[in-house]
Coordinates of C-alpha atoms in Angstrom, one line a residue:
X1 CA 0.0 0.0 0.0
X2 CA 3.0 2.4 0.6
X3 CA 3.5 5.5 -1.8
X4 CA 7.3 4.6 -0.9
X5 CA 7.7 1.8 -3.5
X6 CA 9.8 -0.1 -1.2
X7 CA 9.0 0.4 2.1
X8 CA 7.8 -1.0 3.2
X9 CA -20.6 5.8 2.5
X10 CA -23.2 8.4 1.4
X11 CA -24.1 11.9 2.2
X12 CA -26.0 14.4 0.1
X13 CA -25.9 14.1 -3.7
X14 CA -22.4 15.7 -6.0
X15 CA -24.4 18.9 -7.1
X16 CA -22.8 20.1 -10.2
X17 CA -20.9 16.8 -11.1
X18 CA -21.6 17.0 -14.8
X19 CA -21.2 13.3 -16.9
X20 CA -18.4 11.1 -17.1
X21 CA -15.9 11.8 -19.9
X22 CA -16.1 10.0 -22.9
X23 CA -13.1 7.9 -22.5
X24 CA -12.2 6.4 -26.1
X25 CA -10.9 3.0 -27.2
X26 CA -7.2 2.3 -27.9
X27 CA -6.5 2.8 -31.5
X28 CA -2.9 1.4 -32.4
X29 CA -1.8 3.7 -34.7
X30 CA -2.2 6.7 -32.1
X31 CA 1.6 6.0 -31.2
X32 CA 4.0 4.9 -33.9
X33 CA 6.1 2.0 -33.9
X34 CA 8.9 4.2 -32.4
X35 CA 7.1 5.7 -30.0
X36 CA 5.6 2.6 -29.0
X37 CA 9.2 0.3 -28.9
X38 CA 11.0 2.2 -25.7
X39 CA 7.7 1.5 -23.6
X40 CA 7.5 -2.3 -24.8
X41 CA 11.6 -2.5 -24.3
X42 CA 11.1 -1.3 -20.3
X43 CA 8.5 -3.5 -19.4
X44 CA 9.9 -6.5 -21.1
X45 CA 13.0 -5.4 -18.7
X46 CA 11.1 -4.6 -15.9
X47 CA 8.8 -7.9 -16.4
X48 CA 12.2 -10.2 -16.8
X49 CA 14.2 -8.4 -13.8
X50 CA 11.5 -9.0 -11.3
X51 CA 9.8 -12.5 -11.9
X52 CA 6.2 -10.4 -12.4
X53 CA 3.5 -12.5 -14.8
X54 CA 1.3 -9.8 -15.8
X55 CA 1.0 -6.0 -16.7
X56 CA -0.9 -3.4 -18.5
X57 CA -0.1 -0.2 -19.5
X58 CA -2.4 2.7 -20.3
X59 CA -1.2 6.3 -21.9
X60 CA -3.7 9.1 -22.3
X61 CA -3.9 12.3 -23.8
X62 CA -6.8 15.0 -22.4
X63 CA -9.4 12.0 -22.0
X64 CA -8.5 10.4 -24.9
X65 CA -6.5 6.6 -24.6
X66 CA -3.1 6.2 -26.9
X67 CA -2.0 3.4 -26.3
X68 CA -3.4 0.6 -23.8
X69 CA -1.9 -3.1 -24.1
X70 CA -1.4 -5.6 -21.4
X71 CA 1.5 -7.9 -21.3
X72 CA 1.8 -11.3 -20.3
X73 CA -1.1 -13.1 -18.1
X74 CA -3.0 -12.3 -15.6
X75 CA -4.0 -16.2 -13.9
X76 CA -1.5 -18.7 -15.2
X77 CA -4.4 -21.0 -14.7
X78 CA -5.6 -21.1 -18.7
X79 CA -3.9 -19.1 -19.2
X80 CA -5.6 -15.7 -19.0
X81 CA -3.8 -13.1 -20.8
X82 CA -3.6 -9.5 -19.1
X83 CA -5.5 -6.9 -21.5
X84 CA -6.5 -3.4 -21.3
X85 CA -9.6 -4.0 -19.2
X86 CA -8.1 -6.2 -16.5
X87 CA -8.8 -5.2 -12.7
X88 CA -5.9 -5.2 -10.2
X89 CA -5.8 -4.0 -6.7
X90 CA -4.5 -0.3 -6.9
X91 CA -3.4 -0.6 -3.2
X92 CA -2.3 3.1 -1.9
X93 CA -3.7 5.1 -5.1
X94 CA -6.5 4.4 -3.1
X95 CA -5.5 7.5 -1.1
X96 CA -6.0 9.8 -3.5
X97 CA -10.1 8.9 -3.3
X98 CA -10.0 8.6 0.5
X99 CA -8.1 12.1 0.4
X100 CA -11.0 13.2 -2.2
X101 CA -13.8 11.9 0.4
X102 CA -12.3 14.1 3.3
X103 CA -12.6 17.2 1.2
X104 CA -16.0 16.4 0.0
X105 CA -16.9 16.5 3.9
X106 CA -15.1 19.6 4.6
X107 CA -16.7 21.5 1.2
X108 CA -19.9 20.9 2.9
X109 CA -18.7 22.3 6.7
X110 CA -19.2 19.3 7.9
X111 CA -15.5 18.7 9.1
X112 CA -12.5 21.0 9.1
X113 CA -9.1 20.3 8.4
X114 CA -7.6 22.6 10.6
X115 CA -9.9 20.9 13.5
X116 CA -8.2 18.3 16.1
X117 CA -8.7 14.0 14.5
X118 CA -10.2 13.9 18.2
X119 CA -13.3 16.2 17.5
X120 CA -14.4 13.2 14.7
X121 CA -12.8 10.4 16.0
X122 CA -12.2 10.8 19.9
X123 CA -11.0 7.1 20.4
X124 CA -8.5 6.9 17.8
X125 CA -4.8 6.7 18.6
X126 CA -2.9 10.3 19.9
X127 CA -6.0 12.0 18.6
X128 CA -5.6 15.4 20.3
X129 CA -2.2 15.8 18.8
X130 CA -2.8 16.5 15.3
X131 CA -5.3 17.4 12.5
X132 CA -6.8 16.7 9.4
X133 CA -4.2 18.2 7.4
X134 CA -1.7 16.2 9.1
X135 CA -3.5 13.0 8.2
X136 CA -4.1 13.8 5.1
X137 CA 0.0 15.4 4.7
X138 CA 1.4 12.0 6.5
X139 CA 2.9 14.5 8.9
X140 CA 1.3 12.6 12.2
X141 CA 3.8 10.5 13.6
X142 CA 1.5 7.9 14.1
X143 CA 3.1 4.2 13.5
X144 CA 2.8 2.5 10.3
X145 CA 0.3 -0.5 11.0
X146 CA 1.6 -2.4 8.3
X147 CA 5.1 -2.7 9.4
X148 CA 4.3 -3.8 13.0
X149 CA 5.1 -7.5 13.7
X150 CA 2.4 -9.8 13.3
X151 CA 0.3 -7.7 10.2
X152 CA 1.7 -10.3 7.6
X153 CA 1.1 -13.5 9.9
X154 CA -2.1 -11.9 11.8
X155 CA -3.9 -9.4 10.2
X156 CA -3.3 -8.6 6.3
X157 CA -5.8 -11.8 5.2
X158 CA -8.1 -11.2 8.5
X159 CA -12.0 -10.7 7.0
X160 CA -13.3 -9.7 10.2
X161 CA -10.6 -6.8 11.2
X162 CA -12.4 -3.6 11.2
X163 CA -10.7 -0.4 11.2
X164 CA -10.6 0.2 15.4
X165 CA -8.9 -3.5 15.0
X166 CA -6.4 -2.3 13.1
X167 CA -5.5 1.1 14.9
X168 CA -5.7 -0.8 18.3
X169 CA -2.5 -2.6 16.8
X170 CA -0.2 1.0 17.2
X171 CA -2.2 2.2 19.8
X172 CA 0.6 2.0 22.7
X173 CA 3.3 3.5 20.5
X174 CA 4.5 6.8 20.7
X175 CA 4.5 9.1 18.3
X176 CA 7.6 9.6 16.0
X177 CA 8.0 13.1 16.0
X178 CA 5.8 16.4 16.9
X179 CA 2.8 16.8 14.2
X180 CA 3.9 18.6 11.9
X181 CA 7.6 19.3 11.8
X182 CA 7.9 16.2 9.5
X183 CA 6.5 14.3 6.6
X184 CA 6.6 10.0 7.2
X185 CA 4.9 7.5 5.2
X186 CA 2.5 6.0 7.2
X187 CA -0.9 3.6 6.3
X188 CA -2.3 4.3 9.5
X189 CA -2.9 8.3 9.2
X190 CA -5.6 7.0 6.2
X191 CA -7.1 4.6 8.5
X192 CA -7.6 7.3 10.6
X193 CA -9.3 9.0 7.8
X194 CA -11.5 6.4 6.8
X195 CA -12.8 6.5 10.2
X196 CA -13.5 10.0 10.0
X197 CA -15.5 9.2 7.0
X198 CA -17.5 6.9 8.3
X199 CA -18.3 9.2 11.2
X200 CA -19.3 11.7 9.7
X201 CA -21.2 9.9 6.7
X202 CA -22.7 7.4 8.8
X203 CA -22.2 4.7 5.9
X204 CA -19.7 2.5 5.1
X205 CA -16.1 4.1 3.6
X206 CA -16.9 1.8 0.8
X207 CA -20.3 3.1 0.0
X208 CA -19.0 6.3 0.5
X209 CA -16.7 6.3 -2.4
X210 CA -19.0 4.2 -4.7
X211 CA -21.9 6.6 -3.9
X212 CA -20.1 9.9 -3.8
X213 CA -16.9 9.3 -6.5
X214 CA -16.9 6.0 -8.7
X215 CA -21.1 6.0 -9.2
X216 CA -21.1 9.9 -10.7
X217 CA -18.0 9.8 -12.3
X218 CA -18.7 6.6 -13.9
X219 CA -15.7 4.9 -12.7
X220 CA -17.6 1.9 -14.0
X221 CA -15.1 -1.1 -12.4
X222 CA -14.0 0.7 -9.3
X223 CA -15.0 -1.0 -6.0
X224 CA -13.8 -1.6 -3.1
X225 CA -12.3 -4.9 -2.3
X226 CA -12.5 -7.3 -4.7
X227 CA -14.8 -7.2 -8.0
X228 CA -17.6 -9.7 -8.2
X229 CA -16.3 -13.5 -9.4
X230 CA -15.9 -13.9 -13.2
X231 CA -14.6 -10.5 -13.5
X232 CA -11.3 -9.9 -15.6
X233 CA -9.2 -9.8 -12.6
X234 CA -5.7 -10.3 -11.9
X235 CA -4.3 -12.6 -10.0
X236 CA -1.1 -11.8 -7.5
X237 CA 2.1 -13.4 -7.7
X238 CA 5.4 -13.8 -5.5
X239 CA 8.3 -11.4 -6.5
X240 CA 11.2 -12.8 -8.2
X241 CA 9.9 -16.1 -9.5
X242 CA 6.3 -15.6 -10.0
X243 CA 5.9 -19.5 -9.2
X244 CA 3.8 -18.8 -6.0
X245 CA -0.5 -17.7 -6.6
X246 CA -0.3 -15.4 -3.2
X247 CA -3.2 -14.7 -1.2
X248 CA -4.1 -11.1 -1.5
X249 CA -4.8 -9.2 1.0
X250 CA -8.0 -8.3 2.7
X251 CA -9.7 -5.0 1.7
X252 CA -10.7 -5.2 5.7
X253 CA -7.0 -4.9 6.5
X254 CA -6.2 -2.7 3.8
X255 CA -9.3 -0.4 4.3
X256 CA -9.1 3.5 3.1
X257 CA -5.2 3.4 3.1
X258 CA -5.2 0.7 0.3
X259 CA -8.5 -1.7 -0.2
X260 CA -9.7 -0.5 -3.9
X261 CA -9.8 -2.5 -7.3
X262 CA -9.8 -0.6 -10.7
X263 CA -9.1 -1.2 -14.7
X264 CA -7.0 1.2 -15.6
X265 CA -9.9 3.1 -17.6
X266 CA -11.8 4.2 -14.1
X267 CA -8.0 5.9 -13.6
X268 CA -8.1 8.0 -16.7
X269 CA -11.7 8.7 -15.8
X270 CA -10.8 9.8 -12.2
X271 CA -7.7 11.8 -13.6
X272 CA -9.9 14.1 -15.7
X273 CA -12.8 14.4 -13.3
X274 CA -10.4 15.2 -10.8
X275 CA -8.0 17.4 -12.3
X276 CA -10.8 18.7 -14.6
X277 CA -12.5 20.0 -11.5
X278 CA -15.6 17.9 -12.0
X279 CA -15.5 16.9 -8.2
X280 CA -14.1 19.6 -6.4
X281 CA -13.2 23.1 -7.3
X282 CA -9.5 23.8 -8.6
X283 CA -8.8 25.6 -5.2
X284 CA -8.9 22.5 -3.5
X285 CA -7.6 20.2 -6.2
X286 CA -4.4 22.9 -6.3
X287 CA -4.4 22.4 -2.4
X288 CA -4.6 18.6 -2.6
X289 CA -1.6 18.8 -5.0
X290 CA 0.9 20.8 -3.3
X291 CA 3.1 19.5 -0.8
X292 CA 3.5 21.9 2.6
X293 CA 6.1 23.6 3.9
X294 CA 7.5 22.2 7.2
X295 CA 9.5 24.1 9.8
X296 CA 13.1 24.2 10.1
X297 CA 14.2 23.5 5.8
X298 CA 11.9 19.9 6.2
X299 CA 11.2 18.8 2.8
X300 CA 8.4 16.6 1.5
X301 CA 7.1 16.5 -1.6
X302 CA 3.4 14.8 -0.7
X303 CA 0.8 16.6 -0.5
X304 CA -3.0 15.1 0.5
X305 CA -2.9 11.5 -1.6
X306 CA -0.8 12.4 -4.1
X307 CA 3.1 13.0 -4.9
X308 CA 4.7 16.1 -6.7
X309 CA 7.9 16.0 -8.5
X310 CA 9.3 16.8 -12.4
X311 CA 10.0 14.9 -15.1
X312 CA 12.2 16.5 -17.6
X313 CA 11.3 19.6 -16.1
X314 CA 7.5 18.8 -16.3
X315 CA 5.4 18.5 -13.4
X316 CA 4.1 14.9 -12.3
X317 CA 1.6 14.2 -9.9
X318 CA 1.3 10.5 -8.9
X319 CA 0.6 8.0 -6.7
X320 CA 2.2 4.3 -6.3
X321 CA 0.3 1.3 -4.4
X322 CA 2.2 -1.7 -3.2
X323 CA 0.4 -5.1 -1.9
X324 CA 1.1 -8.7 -1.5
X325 CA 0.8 -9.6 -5.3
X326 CA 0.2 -5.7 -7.3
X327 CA 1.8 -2.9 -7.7
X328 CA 0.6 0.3 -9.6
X329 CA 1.5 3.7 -10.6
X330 CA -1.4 6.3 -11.6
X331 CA 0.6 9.6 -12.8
X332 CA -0.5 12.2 -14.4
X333 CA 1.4 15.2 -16.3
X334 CA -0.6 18.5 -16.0
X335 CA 0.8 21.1 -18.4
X336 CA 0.0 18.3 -21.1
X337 CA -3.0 16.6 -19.2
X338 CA -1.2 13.4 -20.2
X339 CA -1.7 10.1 -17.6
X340 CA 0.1 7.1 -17.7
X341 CA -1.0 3.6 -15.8
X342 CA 1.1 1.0 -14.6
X343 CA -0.4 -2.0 -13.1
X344 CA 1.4 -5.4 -12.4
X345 CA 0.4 -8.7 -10.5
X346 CA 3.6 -8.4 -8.5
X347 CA 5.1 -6.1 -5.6
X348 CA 8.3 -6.9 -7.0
X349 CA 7.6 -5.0 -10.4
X350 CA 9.1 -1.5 -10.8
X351 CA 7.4 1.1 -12.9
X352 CA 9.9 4.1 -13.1
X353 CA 11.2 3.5 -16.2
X354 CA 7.8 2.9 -17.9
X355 CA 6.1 6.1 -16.9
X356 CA 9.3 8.1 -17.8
X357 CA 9.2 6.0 -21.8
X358 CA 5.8 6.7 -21.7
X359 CA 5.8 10.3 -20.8
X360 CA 9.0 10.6 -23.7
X361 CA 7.0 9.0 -25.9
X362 CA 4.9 12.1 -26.1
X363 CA 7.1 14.5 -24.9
X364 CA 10.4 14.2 -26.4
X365 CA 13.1 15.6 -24.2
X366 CA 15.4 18.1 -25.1
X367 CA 19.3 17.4 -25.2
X368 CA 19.6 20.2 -22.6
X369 CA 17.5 17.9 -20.3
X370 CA 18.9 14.8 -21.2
X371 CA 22.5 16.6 -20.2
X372 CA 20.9 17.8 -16.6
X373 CA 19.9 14.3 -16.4
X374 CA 23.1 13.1 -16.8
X375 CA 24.7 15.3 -15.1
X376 CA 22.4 14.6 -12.1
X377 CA 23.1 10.9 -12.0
X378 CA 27.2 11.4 -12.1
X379 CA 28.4 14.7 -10.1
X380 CA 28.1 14.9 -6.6
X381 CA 26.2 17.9 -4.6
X382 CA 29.1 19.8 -2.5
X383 CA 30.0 18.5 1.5
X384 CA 30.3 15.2 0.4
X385 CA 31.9 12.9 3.5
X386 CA 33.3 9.8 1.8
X387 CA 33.3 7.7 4.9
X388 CA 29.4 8.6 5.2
X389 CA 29.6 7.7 1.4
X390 CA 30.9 4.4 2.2
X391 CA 29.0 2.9 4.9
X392 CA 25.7 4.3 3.2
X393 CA 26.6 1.9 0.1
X394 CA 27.2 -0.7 2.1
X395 CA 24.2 -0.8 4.1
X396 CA 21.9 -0.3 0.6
X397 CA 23.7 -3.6 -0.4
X398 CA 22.7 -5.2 3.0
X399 CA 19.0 -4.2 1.7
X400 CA 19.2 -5.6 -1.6
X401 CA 20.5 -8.6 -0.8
X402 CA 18.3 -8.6 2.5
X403 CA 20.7 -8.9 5.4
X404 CA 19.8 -6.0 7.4
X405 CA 21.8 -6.2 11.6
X406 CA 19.4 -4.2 13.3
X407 CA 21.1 -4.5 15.5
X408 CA 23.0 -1.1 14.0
X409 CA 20.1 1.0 14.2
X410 CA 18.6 3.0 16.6
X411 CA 15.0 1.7 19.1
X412 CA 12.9 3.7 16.7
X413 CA 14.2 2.7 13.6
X414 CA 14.4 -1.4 14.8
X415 CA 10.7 -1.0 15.9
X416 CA 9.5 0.1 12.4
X417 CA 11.4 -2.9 10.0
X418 CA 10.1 -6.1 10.5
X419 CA 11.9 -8.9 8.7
X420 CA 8.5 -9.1 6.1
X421 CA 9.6 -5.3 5.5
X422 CA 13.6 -6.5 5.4
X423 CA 11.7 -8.8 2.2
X424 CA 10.3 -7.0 0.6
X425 CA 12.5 -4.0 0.0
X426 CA 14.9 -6.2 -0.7
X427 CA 12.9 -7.7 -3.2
X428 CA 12.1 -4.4 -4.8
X429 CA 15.9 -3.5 -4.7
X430 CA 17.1 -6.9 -6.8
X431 CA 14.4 -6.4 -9.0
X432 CA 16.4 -3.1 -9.9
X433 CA 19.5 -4.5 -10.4
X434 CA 23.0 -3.7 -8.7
X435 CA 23.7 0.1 -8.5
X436 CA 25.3 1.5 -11.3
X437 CA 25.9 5.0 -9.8
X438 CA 25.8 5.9 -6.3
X439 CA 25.9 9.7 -6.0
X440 CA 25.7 12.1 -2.9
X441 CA 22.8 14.5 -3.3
X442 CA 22.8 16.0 0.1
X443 CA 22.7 16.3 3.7
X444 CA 20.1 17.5 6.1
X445 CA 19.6 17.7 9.8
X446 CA 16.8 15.5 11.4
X447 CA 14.4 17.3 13.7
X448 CA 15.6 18.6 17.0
X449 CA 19.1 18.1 15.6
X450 CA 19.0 14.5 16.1
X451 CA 21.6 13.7 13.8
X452 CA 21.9 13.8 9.9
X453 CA 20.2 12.4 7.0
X454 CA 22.1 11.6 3.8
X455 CA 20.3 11.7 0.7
X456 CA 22.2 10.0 -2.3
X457 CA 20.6 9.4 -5.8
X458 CA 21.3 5.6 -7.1
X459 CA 21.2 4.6 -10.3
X460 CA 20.2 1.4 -11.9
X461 CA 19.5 -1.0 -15.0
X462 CA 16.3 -0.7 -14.4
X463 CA 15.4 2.6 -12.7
X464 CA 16.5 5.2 -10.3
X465 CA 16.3 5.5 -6.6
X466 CA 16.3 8.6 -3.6
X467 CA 17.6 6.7 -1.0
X468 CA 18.3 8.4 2.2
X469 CA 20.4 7.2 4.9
X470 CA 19.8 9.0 8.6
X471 CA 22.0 9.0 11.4
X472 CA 21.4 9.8 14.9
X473 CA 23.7 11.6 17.1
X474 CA 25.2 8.3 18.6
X475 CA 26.0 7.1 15.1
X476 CA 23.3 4.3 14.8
X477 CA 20.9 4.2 11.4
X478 CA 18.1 6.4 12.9
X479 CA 16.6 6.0 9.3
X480 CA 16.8 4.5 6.0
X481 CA 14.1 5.0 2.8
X482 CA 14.0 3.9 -0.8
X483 CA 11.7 6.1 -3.0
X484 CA 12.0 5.7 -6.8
X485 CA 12.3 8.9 -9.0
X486 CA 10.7 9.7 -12.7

C-alpha cells in the first residue's frame, strides 16, 4: 500500500458533477512504432528483472486513450492473458479517493481540516495531537500499522478486522516526532481518515466512495475490495519467481489506506474528473496537490494523496500502491493533461522506467534535459563525507541482498522494520538490479538536531532510486528510505 515503493458511505448528492468523460478506445496507430518500442523495451526489462507474470499499460492524452496493451497473463491457470480491461488491486492510489472523500466533507462544513482527529474520532490513537491536514500530509507521527510485527502473519488476510482493529494494533506506540515538523509514510494516518469518514457519513467508507466518487463519475469497475467473481481480474504473484499464486490481501485490512480495485480506464476517468474540476473546485484540487512547507528546511514532496515532483522539467503528480501480489502507478502530467498507468500482479515490479518512456513518448526531451539528467546521475552535490559515502553503500547492499543487523540501528528505527519489510525492500531492490551510480545529493539535519540524513541518488538498470540514509547523534541508522524517481 506504501506510496514509498519499497517500504515498506453516502451523504448528500455531488451537485454540479456534470457526466463522465467520454473515455475512447485504444486505437494502435495513435503512437507509432517508435514511440511505442522504448515502452514495450522497459517493461519486457522490468517484467524479466523481477519475476512479475502480468501488466498493463495505459497512456492518455486529455481523455483520450493512446496506447493501452497488457502484457503477459493475468491467472497462469488457462492461461488468462492480461489486456487493457483487466482489474488489479491499486493498493495506496486508493488515497487519492480517500483524500478526495475528506474534502467532499469539509466542502460541505461538515469537518475542518484545521480541526483536532479527536473532535471526529475521539478514540483513535494520539487523537488530540494532530489534524486533518496532518492526516491527510502524513505529517502525524503515528506508526505505520503495516510494518508492525504480526500484520503479515495476523492481520493482512483477516475478513473480520475492522478499522478500530487495526489502529488498536499501534495504539501504545508513541509518536515519531511532533505533528507537523515532519513528513513519514504511514498507512495508518488514512485509517484514521476512513474513520473520519465513516463518522461523519454514517455509511460505510466503501459506500462512500462508490456513492459519492466512482457511481457519478462513472468509474464503471472501481470497487472496493475485490470485483464480483468472473470479473477480468488479476491474479497476485510472488516477487522474483512468480511461481507462487499469493493470497491477496483483505480490503478489511487494507481499508481507506489501500482496499480499492480498478481497470485502468476508471484511472483515466478519475484523472480528468479530478483534475478537470468535475469533483471539487480547482482551489482544492491545487491544495490537494501541493506539498506543505515544514519548519526548520523539512522537505516533503506529498501533498493530500498524491506526490509532486518533475520529469524532464515537467510537473508529475502521482501515486504508487504496493500489496502482497500488485503494484501500480497512476501519474499524471498536468501542463500536457497526459496520464500514464502502470499495473502489475507483483510487488516486486518497478514502474519508473515505464512512466518516464511513456511520458517521452509524447514529450520528447530536449538534449539540454537529457544533459541535466546526466549530469544529475554522475556529479556529486558539494559537502560530500566519503566515509558517510561508504558505509551508506554498504548498508543499501545489505538491503538488496536482504541482510539487514538491526542490530546497527537505533530503538525507533528497529521498531519500524520487520523482517517481512527486510523482504520486501529487498525484493524491490534486486528487482532493480545492482547500483550503477551511487551519487551524494545532500545532507540535512533531522528534527531537534537528532543527527543527519544523507540523501544520495542511485542509479540502476532498471530505474533510479532517492535513498536516504539518517543517522542519529550516537552514530546508529536512525533512518533508512528507498523512494524511486521519474
Amino acid at each position: 500500500m506504501q506510496r514509498r515503493r519499497f517500504i515498506a458511505s453516502s451523504a448528500a448528492a455531488l451537485g454540479a458533477a456534470s457526466a463522465p468523460a467520454r473515455i475512447r478506445a485504444a486505437a494502435p496507430a495513435l503512437l507509432s512504432a517508435a514511440q511505442r518500442a522504448p515502452i514495450e523495451d522497459a517493461v519486457g526489462k522490468a517484467m524479466a528483472a523481477s519475476g512479475t507474470r502480468g501488466v498493463s499499460v495505459t497512456v492518455a492524452r486529455a481523455g483520450e486513450v493512446v496506447y493501452a496493451k497488457g502484457f503477459g497473463v493475468r491467472d497462469v491457470q488457462g492461461p488468462l492473458p492480461v489486456d487493457p480491461a483487466t482489474i488489479f488491486a491499486i493498493g495506496s492510489i486508493t488515497k487519492q479517493f480517500t483524500a478526495a472523500a475528506i474534502m467532499l466533507l469539509a466542502r460541505e462544513h461538515r469537518l475542518s481540516l484545521d480541526e483536532k482527529a479527536a473532535a471526529y474520532v475521539p478514540l483513535a490513537p494520539h487523537a488530540t495531537e494532530y489534524t486533518v491536514r496532518q492526516l491527510l500530509q502524513q505529517t502525524t507521527g503515528l506508526a505505520n500499522y503495516t510494518s508492525v510485527p504480526g500484520f503479515l502473519t495476523s492481520v493482512a488476510e483477516s475478513r473480520t478486522i475492522t478499522p478500530e482493529g487495526i489502529l488498536a494494533l499501534i495504539a501504545r506506540a508513541p509518536l515519531g516526532f511532533t505533528p507537523g515538523t515532519r513528513f513519514e509514510y504511514s498507512n495508518t494516518n488514512y485509517v484514521v481518515l476512513g474513520t473520519i469518514i465513516e463518522a461523519l457519513a454514517r455509511v460505510p467508507y466503501g459506500r462512500f466512495v462508490h456513492e459519492r466518487i466512482a457511481q457519478p463519475l462513472g468509474l464503471t469497475h472501481l470497487t472496493f475490495g475485490p470485483p464480483p467473481a468472473g470479473s477480468d481480474l488479476a491474479r497476485g504473484y510472488e516477487p522474483q519467481t512468480g511461481a507462487t499464486a499469493v493470497t491477496p490481501w483483505t480490503p478489511q485490512a487494507t481499508y481507506a489506506a489501500g482496499g480499492i480495485y480498478a481497470a485502468p480506464a476508471d484511472l483515466v476517468r478519475w484523472d480528468e474528473a479530478f483534475f478537470g474540476g468535475r469533483l471539487l473546485d480547482a482551489a482544492t484540487v491545487r491544495a490537494m496537490t501541493t506539498p506543505p512547507q515544514l519548519p526548520g528546511g523539512a522537505h516533503t514532496d506529498y501533498a493530500m494523496g498524491w506526490v509532486r515532483q518533475e520529469l524532464d522539467g515537467h510537473p508529475t503528480i502521482w501515486h504508487n500502491g504496493g500489496v502482497i501480489g500488485a503494484h501500480t502507478r497512476n501519474s499524471y502530467f498536468p501542463e500536457q493533461r497526459i496520464e500514464v498507468l502502470v499495473f502489475a500482479n507483483s510487488a516486486g515490479f518497478d514502474e519508473t522506467r515505464v512512466i518516464r518512456e511513456a511520458f517521452r513518448a509524447l514529450v520528447p526531451p530536449t538534449e539540454a534535459q537529457l544533459a541535466a539528467e546526466r549530469a544529475r546521475e554522475t556529479q556529486p552535490a558539494p559537502g560530500e563525507d566519503s566515509a558517510i559515502t561508504t558505509a551508506a553503500r554498504a548498508e543499501y547492499e545489505r538491503w538488496r541482498a536482504g541482510k539487514v543487523d538491526l542490530s546497527r540501528y537505533n530503538a525507533t528505527a528497529r521498531a519500524a522494520f520487520t523482517d517481512a519489510t527486510v523482504q520486501q525492500v529487498a525484493a524491490g531492490l534486486s528487482a532493480l538490479g545492482a547500483p550503477t551510480a551511487f551519487v551524494f545529493g545532500g545532507k540535512q539535519s533531522l528534527p531537534g538536531n537528532a543527527g543527519t540524513a544523507y540523501i544520495y541518488r542511485v542509479s540502476t538498470p532498471n530505474g533510479a532510486v532517492q535513498y536516504v540514509y539518517a543517522l542519529d547523534a550516537e552514530g546508529k541508522i536512525a533512518a533508512i528510505s528507498f523512494r524511486p524517481e521519474p
